[in-house]
Short mmCIF file of C-alpha atoms and ligand atoms in Angstrom, two decimals:
data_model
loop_
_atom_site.label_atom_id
_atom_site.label_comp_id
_atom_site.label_asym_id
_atom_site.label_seq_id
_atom_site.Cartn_x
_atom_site.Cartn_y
_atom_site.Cartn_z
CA UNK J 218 -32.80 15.13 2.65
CA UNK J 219 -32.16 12.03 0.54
CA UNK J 220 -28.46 10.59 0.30
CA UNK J 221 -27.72 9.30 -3.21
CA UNK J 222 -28.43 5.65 -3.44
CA UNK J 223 -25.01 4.63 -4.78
CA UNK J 224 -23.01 5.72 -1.54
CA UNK J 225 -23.89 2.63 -0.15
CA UNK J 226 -21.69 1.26 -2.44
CA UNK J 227 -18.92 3.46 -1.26
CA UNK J 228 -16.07 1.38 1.39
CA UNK J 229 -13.35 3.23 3.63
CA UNK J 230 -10.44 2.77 4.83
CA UNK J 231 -10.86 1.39 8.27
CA UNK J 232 -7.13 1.93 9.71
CA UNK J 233 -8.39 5.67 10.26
CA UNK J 234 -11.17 4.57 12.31
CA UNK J 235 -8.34 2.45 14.14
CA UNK J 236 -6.66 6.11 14.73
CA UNK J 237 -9.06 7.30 16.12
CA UNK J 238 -10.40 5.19 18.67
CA UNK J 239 -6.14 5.42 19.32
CA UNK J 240 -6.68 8.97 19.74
CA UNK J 241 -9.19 8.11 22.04
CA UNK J 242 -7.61 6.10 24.50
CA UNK J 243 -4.22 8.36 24.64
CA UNK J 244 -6.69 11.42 25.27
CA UNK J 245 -7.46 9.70 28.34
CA UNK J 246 -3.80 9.84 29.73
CA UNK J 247 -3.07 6.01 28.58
CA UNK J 248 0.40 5.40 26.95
CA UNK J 249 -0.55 4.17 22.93
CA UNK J 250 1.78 2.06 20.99
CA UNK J 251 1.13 2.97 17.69
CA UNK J 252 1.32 0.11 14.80
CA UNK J 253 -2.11 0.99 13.45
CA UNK J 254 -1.52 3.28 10.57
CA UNK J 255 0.81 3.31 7.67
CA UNK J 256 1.89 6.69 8.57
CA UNK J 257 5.47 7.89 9.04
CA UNK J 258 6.83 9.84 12.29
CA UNK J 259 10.38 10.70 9.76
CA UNK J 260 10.62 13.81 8.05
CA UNK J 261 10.53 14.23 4.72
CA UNK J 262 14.59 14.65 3.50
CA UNK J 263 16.00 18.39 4.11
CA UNK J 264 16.91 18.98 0.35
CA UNK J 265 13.36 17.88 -0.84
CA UNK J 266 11.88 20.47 1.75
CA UNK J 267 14.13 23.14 0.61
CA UNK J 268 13.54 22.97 -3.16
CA UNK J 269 9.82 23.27 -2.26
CA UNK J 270 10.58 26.31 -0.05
CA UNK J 271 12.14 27.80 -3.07
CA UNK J 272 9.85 27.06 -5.53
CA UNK J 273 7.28 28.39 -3.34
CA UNK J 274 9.38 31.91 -2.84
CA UNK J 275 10.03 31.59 -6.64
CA UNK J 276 5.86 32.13 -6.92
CA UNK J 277 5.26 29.00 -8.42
CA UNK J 278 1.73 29.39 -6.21
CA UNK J 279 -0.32 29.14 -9.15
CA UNK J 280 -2.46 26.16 -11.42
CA UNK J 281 0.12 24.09 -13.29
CA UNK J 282 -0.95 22.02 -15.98
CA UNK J 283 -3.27 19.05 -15.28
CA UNK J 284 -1.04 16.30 -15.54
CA UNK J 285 1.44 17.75 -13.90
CA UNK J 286 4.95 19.75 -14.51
CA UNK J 287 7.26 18.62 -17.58
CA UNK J 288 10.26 18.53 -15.17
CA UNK J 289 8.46 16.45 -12.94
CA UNK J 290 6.48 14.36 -15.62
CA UNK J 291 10.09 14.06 -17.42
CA UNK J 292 12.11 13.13 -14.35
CA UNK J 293 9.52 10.55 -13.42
CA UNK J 294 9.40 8.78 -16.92
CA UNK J 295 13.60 8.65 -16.54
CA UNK J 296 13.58 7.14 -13.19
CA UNK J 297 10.98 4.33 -14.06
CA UNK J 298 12.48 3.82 -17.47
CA UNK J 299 15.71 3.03 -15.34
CA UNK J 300 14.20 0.17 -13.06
CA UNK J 301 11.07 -1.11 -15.26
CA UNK J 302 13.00 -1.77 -18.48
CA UNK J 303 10.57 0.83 -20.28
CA UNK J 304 9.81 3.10 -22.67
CA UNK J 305 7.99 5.98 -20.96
CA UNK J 306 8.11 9.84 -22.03
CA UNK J 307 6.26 12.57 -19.85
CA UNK J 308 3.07 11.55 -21.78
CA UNK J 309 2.46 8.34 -20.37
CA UNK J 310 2.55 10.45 -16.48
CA UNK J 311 -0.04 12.09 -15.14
CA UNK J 312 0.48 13.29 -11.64
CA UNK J 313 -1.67 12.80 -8.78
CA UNK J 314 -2.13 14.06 -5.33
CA UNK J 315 -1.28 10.83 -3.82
CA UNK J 316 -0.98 7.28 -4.95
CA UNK J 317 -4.49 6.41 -3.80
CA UNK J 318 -6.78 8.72 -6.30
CA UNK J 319 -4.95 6.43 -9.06
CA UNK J 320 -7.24 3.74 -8.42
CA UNK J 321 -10.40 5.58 -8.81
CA UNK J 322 -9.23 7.27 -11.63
CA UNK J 323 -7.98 3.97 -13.58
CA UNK J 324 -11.39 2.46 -12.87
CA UNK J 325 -13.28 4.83 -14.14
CA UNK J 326 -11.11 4.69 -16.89
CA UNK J 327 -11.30 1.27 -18.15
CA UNK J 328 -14.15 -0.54 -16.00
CA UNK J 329 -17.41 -0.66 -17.49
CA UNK J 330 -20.28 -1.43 -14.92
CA UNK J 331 -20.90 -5.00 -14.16
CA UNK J 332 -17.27 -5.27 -14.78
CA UNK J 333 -15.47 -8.14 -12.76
CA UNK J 334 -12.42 -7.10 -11.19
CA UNK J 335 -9.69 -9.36 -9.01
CA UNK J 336 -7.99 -7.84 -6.61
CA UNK J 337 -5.82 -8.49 -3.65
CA UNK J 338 -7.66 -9.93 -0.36
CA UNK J 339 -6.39 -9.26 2.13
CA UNK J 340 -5.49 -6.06 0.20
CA UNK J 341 -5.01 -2.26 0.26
CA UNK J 342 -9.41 -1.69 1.41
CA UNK J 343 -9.69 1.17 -1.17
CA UNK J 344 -9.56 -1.58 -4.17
CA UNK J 345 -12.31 -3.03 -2.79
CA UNK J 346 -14.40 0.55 -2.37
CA UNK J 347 -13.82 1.90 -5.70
CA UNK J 348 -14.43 -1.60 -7.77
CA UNK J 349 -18.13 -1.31 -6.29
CA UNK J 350 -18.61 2.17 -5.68
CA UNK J 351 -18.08 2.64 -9.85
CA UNK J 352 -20.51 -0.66 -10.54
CA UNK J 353 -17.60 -3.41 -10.86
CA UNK J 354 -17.52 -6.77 -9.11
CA UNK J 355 -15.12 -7.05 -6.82
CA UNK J 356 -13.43 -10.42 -7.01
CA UNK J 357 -10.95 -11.35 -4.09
CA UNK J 358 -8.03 -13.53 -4.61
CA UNK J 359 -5.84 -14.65 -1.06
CA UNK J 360 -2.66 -15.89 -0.27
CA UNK J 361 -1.29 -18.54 1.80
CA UNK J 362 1.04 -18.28 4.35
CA UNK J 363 4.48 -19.99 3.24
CA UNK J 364 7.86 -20.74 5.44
CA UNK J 365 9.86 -17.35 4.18
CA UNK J 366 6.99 -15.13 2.08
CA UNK J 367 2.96 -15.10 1.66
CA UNK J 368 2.61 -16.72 -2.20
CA UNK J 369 -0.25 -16.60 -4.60
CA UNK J 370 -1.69 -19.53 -6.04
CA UNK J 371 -1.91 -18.96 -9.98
CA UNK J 372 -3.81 -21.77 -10.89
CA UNK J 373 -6.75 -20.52 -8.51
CA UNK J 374 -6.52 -16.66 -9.12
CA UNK J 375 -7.25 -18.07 -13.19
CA UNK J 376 -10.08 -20.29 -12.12
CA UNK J 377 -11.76 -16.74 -10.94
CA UNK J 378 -11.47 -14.99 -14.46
CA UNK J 379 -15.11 -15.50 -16.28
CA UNK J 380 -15.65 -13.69 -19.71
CA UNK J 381 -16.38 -10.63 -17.75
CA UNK J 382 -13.52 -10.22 -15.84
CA UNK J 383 -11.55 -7.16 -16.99
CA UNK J 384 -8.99 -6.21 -15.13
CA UNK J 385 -6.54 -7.83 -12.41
CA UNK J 386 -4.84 -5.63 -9.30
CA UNK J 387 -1.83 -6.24 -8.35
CA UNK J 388 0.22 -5.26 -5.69
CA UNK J 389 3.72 -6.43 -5.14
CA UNK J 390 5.17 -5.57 -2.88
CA UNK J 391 2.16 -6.26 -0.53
CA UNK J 392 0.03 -4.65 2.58
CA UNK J 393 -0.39 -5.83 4.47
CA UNK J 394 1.10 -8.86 4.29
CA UNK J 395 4.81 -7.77 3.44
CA UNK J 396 4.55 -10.50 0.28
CA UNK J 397 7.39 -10.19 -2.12
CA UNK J 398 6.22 -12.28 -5.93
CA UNK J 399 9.15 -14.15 -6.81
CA UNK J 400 10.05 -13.54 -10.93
CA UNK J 401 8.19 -16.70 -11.76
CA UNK J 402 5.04 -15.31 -10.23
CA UNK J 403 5.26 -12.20 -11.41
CA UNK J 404 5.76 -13.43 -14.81
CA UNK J 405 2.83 -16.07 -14.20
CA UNK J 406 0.32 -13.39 -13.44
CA UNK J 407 1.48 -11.03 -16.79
CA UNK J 408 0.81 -14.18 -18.57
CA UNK J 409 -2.52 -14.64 -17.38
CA UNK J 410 -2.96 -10.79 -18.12
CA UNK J 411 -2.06 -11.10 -21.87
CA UNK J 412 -3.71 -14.64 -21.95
CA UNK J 413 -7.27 -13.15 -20.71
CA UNK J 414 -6.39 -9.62 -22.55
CA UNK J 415 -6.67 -8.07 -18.84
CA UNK J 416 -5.71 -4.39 -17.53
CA UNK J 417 -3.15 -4.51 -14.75
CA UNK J 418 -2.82 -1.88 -11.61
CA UNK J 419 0.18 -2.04 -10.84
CA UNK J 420 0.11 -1.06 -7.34
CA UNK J 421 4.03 -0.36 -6.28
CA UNK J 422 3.34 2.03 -3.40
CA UNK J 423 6.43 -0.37 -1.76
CA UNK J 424 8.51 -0.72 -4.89
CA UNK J 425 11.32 0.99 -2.98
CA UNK J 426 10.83 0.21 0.26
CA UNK J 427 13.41 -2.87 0.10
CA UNK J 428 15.78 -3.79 2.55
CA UNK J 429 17.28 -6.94 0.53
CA UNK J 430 17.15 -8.27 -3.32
CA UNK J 431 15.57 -5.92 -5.90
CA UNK J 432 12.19 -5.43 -7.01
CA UNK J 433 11.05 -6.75 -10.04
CA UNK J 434 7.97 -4.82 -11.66
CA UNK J 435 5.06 -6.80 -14.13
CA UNK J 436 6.16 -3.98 -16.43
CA UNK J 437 9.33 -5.97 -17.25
CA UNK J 438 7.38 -9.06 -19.28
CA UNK J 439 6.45 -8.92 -22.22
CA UNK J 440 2.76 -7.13 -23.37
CA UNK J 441 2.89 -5.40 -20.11
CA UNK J 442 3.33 -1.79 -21.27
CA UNK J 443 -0.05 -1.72 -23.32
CA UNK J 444 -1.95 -2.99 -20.81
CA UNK J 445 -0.41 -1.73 -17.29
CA UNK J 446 -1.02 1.44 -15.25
CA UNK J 447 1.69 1.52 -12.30
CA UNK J 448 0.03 3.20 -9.04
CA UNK J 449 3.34 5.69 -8.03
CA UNK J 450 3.54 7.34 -4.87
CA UNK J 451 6.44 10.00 -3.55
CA UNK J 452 4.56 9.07 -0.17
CA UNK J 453 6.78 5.80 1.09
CA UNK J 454 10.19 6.09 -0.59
CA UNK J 455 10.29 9.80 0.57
CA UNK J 456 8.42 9.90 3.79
CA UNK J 457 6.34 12.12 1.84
CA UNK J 458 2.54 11.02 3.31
CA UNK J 459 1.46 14.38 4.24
CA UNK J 460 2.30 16.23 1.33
CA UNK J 461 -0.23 14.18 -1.01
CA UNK J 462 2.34 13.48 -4.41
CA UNK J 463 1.86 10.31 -6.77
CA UNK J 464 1.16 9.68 -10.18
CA UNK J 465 -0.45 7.70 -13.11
CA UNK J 466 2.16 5.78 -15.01
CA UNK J 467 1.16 4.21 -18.20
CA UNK J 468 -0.65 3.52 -21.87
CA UNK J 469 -0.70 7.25 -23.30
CA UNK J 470 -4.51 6.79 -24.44
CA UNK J 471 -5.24 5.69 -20.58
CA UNK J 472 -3.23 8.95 -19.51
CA UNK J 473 -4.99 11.29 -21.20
CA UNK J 474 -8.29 10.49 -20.06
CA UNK J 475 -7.26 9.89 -16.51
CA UNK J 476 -5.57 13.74 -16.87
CA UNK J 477 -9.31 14.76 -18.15
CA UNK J 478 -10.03 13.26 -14.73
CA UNK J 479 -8.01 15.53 -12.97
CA UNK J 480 -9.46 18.22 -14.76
CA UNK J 481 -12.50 17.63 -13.42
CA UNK J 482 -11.45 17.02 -9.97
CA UNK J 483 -8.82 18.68 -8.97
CA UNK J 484 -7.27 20.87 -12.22
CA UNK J 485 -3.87 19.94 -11.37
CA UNK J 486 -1.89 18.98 -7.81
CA UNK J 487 -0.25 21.36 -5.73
CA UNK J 488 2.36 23.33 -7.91
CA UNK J 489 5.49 23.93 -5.79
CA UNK J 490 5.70 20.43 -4.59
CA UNK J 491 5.83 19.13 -7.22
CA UNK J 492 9.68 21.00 -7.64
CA UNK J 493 10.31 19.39 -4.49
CA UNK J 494 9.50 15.56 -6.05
CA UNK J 495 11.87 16.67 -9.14
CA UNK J 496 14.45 17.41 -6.49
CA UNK J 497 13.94 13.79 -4.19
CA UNK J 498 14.01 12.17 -7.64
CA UNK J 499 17.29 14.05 -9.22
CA UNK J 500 19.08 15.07 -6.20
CA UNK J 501 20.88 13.98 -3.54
CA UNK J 502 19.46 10.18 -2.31
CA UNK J 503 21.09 9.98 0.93
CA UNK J 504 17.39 10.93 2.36
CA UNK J 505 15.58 7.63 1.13
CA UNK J 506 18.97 5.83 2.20
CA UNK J 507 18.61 6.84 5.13
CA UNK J 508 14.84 6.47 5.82
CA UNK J 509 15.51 2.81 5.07
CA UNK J 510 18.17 2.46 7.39
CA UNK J 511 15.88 3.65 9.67
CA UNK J 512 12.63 1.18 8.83
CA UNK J 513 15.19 -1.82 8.57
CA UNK J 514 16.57 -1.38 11.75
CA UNK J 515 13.28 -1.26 12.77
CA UNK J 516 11.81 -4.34 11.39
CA UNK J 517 14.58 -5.80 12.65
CA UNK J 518 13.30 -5.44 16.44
CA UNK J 519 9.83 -5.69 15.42
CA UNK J 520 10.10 -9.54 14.23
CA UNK J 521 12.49 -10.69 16.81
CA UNK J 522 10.12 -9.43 18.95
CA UNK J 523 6.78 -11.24 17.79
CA UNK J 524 8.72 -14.48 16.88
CA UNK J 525 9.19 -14.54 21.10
CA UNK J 526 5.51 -14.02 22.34
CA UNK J 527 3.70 -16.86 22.26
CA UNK J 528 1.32 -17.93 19.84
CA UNK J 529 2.77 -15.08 17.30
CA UNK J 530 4.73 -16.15 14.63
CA UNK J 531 5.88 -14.07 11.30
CA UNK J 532 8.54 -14.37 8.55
CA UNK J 533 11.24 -11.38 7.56
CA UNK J 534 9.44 -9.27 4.75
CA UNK J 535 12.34 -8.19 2.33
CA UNK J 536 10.32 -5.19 1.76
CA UNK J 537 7.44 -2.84 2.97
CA UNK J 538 7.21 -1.63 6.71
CA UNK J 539 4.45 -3.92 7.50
CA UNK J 540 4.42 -7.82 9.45
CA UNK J 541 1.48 -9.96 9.48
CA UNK J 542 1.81 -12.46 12.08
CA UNK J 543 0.08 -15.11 12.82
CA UNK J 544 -1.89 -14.53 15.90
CA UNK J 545 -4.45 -17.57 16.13
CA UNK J 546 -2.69 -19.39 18.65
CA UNK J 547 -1.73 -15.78 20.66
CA UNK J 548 -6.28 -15.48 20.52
CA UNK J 549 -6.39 -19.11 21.57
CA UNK J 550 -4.30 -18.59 24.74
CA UNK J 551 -6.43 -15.36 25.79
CA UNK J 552 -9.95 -17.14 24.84
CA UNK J 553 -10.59 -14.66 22.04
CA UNK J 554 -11.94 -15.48 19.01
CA UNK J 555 -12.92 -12.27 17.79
CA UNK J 556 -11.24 -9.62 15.95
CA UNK J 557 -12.29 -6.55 17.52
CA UNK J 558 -12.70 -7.76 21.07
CA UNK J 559 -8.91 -9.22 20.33
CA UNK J 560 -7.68 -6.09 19.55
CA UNK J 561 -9.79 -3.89 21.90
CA UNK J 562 -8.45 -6.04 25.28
CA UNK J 563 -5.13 -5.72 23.52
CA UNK J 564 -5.37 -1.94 23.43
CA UNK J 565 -6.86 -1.34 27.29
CA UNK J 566 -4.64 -3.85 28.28
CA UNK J 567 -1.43 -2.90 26.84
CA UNK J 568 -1.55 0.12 24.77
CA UNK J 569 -0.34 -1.58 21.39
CA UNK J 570 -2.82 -0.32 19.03
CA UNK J 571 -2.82 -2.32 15.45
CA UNK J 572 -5.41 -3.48 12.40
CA UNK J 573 -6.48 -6.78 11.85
CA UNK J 574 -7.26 -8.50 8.81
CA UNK J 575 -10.93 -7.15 8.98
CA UNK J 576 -9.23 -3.83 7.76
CA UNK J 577 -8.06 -5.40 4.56
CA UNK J 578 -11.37 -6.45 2.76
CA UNK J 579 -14.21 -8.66 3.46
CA UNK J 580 -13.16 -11.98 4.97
CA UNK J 581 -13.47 -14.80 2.40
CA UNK J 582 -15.39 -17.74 3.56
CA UNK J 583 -14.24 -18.78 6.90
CA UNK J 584 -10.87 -18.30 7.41
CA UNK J 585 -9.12 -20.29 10.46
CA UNK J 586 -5.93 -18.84 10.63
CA UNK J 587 -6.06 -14.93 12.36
CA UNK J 588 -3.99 -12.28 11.34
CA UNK J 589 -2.87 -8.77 12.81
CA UNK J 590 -0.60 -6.27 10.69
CA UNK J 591 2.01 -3.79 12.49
CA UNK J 592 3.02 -1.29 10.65
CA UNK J 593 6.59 -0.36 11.74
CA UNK J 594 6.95 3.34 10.10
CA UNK J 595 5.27 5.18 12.77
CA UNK J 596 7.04 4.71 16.08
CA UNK J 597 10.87 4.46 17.21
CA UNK J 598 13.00 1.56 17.91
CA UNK J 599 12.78 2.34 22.12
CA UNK J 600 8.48 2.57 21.75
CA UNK J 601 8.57 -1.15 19.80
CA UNK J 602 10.74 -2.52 22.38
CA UNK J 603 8.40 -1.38 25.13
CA UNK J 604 5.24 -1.85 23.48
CA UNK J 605 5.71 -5.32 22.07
CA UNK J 606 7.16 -6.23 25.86
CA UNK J 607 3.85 -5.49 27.24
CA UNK J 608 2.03 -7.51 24.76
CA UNK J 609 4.18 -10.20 25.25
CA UNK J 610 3.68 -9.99 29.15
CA UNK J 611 0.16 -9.95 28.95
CA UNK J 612 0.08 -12.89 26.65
CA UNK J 613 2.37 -14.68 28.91
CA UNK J 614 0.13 -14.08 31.70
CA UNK J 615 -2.74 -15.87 30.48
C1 PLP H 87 -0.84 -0.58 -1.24
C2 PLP H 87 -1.03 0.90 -1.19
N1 PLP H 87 -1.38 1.53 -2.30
C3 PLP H 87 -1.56 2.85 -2.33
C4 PLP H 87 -1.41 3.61 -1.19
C5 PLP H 87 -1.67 5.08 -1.28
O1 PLP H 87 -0.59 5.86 -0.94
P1 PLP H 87 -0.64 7.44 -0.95
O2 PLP H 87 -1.98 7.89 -1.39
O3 PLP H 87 -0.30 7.90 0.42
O4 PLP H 87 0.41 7.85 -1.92
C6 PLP H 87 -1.05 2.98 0.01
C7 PLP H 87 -0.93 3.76 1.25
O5 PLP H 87 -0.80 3.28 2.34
C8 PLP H 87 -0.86 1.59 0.01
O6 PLP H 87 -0.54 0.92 1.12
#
């Protein structure tokens, strides 16, 4: 039987497939080191899981409405209100299960076919899929690699907008690369928004996973809250991954037709949960305060570590659990120049298991400097220590 002809237009998310072949090599009784996936090994906070128990005993087991519970919608448009300097009500929410269907749904949305659309390369690889999968041009803009911080380079990311472009993605703070926009940047790219009459994702999976300073959303400038969807997720803040919570934030008219969306996919998310979101965004935040005590501590060891193996250098991220170091000198020394065989020898060798920049869109042009990102929010202070030791070794060795 025939597959329809626009799968092929259809990307993944390549960190899985990372995972697996993980999977792979542990099943065969080898130790794994795992920095590969953006997962979490903390539990979700105790009073979160026990206002979802409740609600669930309570019978809230059945369809809720499509864009989610007032409570929830409510509590949501007070917390953002709060941080963003805005104006939200429960209107301009619609929940989601996740942060990631947001995309999707906001492209369909707003992007008509043929449609160019800048996004964020190296970038969060589901921008990429659902840009082309829907009939958009995807249109990559980069970074460069500063002293203290990864920075954007206005002036190029405006040379890319043609009279099609439509929309601009943007995702501060960053995967992989752990960039934090200062204000001016920010500001810089909300004027190019308004300037170019452009639709902004705000992508803020990471908005409060920050270990120093405060986080400054596009939403704050001016002509922002017309134009702006903010990607939400309960996923990071809350160690929530597995539970599959986000939402929609933004222009009412948008809203409504990305709840029709839900309709159509999913009729509403999971009910009780969503009891246990009003709870980890009303209650008690010694949970969150605590999973960042954890993740700081942890990316704490992490860099000290890679700053001492040779040939790997990275900066402190002020936010996110992700580095991206430098590794083209660390290839150099072990006569690799390729990204898979890189991080398969690394793997057999020493367990470490991590994606590469090939996971975070298509490579643009040929890029000299090499770059590997470790995700620090899957495995314990004692398993970094050990890991990263065997990298260095076996880099030392060479
Ligand atoms: C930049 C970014 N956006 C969105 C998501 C989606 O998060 P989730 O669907 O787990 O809420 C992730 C998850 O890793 C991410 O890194």
């Amino acid at each position: 039987m025939k597959i329809a002809g626009r799968i092929k237009n259809l990307g993944t998310e390549t960190a899985f497939a990372v995972s697996a072949e993980a999977a792979n090599f542990a099943a065969g009784g080898n130790k794994v080191y795992p920095f590969h996936l953006g997962d979490m090994n903390i539990i979700t906070p105790e009073n979160i899981r026990e206002a979802t128990q409740k609600a669930m005993t309570d019978g809230k087991t059945g369809y809720c409405p499509a864009p989610g519970i007032p409570q929830l919608r409510e509590a949501l448009a007070n917390n953002i209100n709060a941080t963003h300097q805005t104006n939200y009500a429960a209107e301009n929410i619609a929940i989601q299960p996740g942060g990631k269907p947001v995309i999707g749904k906001f492209i369909l949305a707003v992007m008509e076919p043929g449609t160019e659309v800048l996004y964020p390369n190296p970038g969060y690889p589901i921008y990429e899929s659902q840009i082309e999968f829907h009939g958009g041009k995807a249109v990559p803009y980069n970074f460069s690699e500063g002293d203290s911080n990864f920075t954007l380079d206005i002036d190029s990311i405006e040379g890319l907008i043609t009279p099609k472009t439509k929309i601009i993605i943007f995702n501060n703070l960053q995967n992989p690369t752990g960039a934090e926009s200062s204000d001016d940047e920010i500001k810089k790219i909300a004027e190019l928004a308004v300037k170019h009459d452009l639709y902004v994702l705000a992508d803020e999976a990471y908005f409060d996973i920050r270990y120093e300073g405060k986080s400054r959303s596009i939403l704050s400038f001016p002509g922002m809250e017309e134009r702006t969807v903010i990607l939400y997720t309960f996923s990071k803040k809350f160690a929530m991954t597995g539970w599959r919570l986000g939402a929609a934030i933004g222009p009412k008219n948008v809203i409504d037709i990305i709840t029709k969306l839900n309709v159509n996919d999913e009729s509403c998310s999971n009910h009780f949960i969503q009891y246990g979101a009003v709870e980890a965004l009303t209650g008690d935040q010694s949970g969150p305060q605590n999973i960042l005590k954890t993740l700081i501590e942890r990316r704490d060891h992490t860099i000290k570590i890679v700053n001492s193996i040779p040939g790997m250098r990275c900066f402190n991220p002020h936010a996110t659990f992700y580095l991206y170091p430098n590794v083209t000198e660390a290839m150099n020394i072990i006569g690799i120049n390729d990204y898979h065989e890189f991080r398969k020898q690394v793997l057999e060798n020493t367990g470490v298991s991590f994606c590469t920049r090939l996971h975070f869109g298509r490579e643009i042009g040929e890029e000299k400097e090499k770059y590997i990102r470790l995700a620090y929010s899957g495995i314990n202070v004692d398993q970094i220590e050990e890991g990263l030791g065997r990298l260095k070794s076996y880099i030392e060795n060479h």
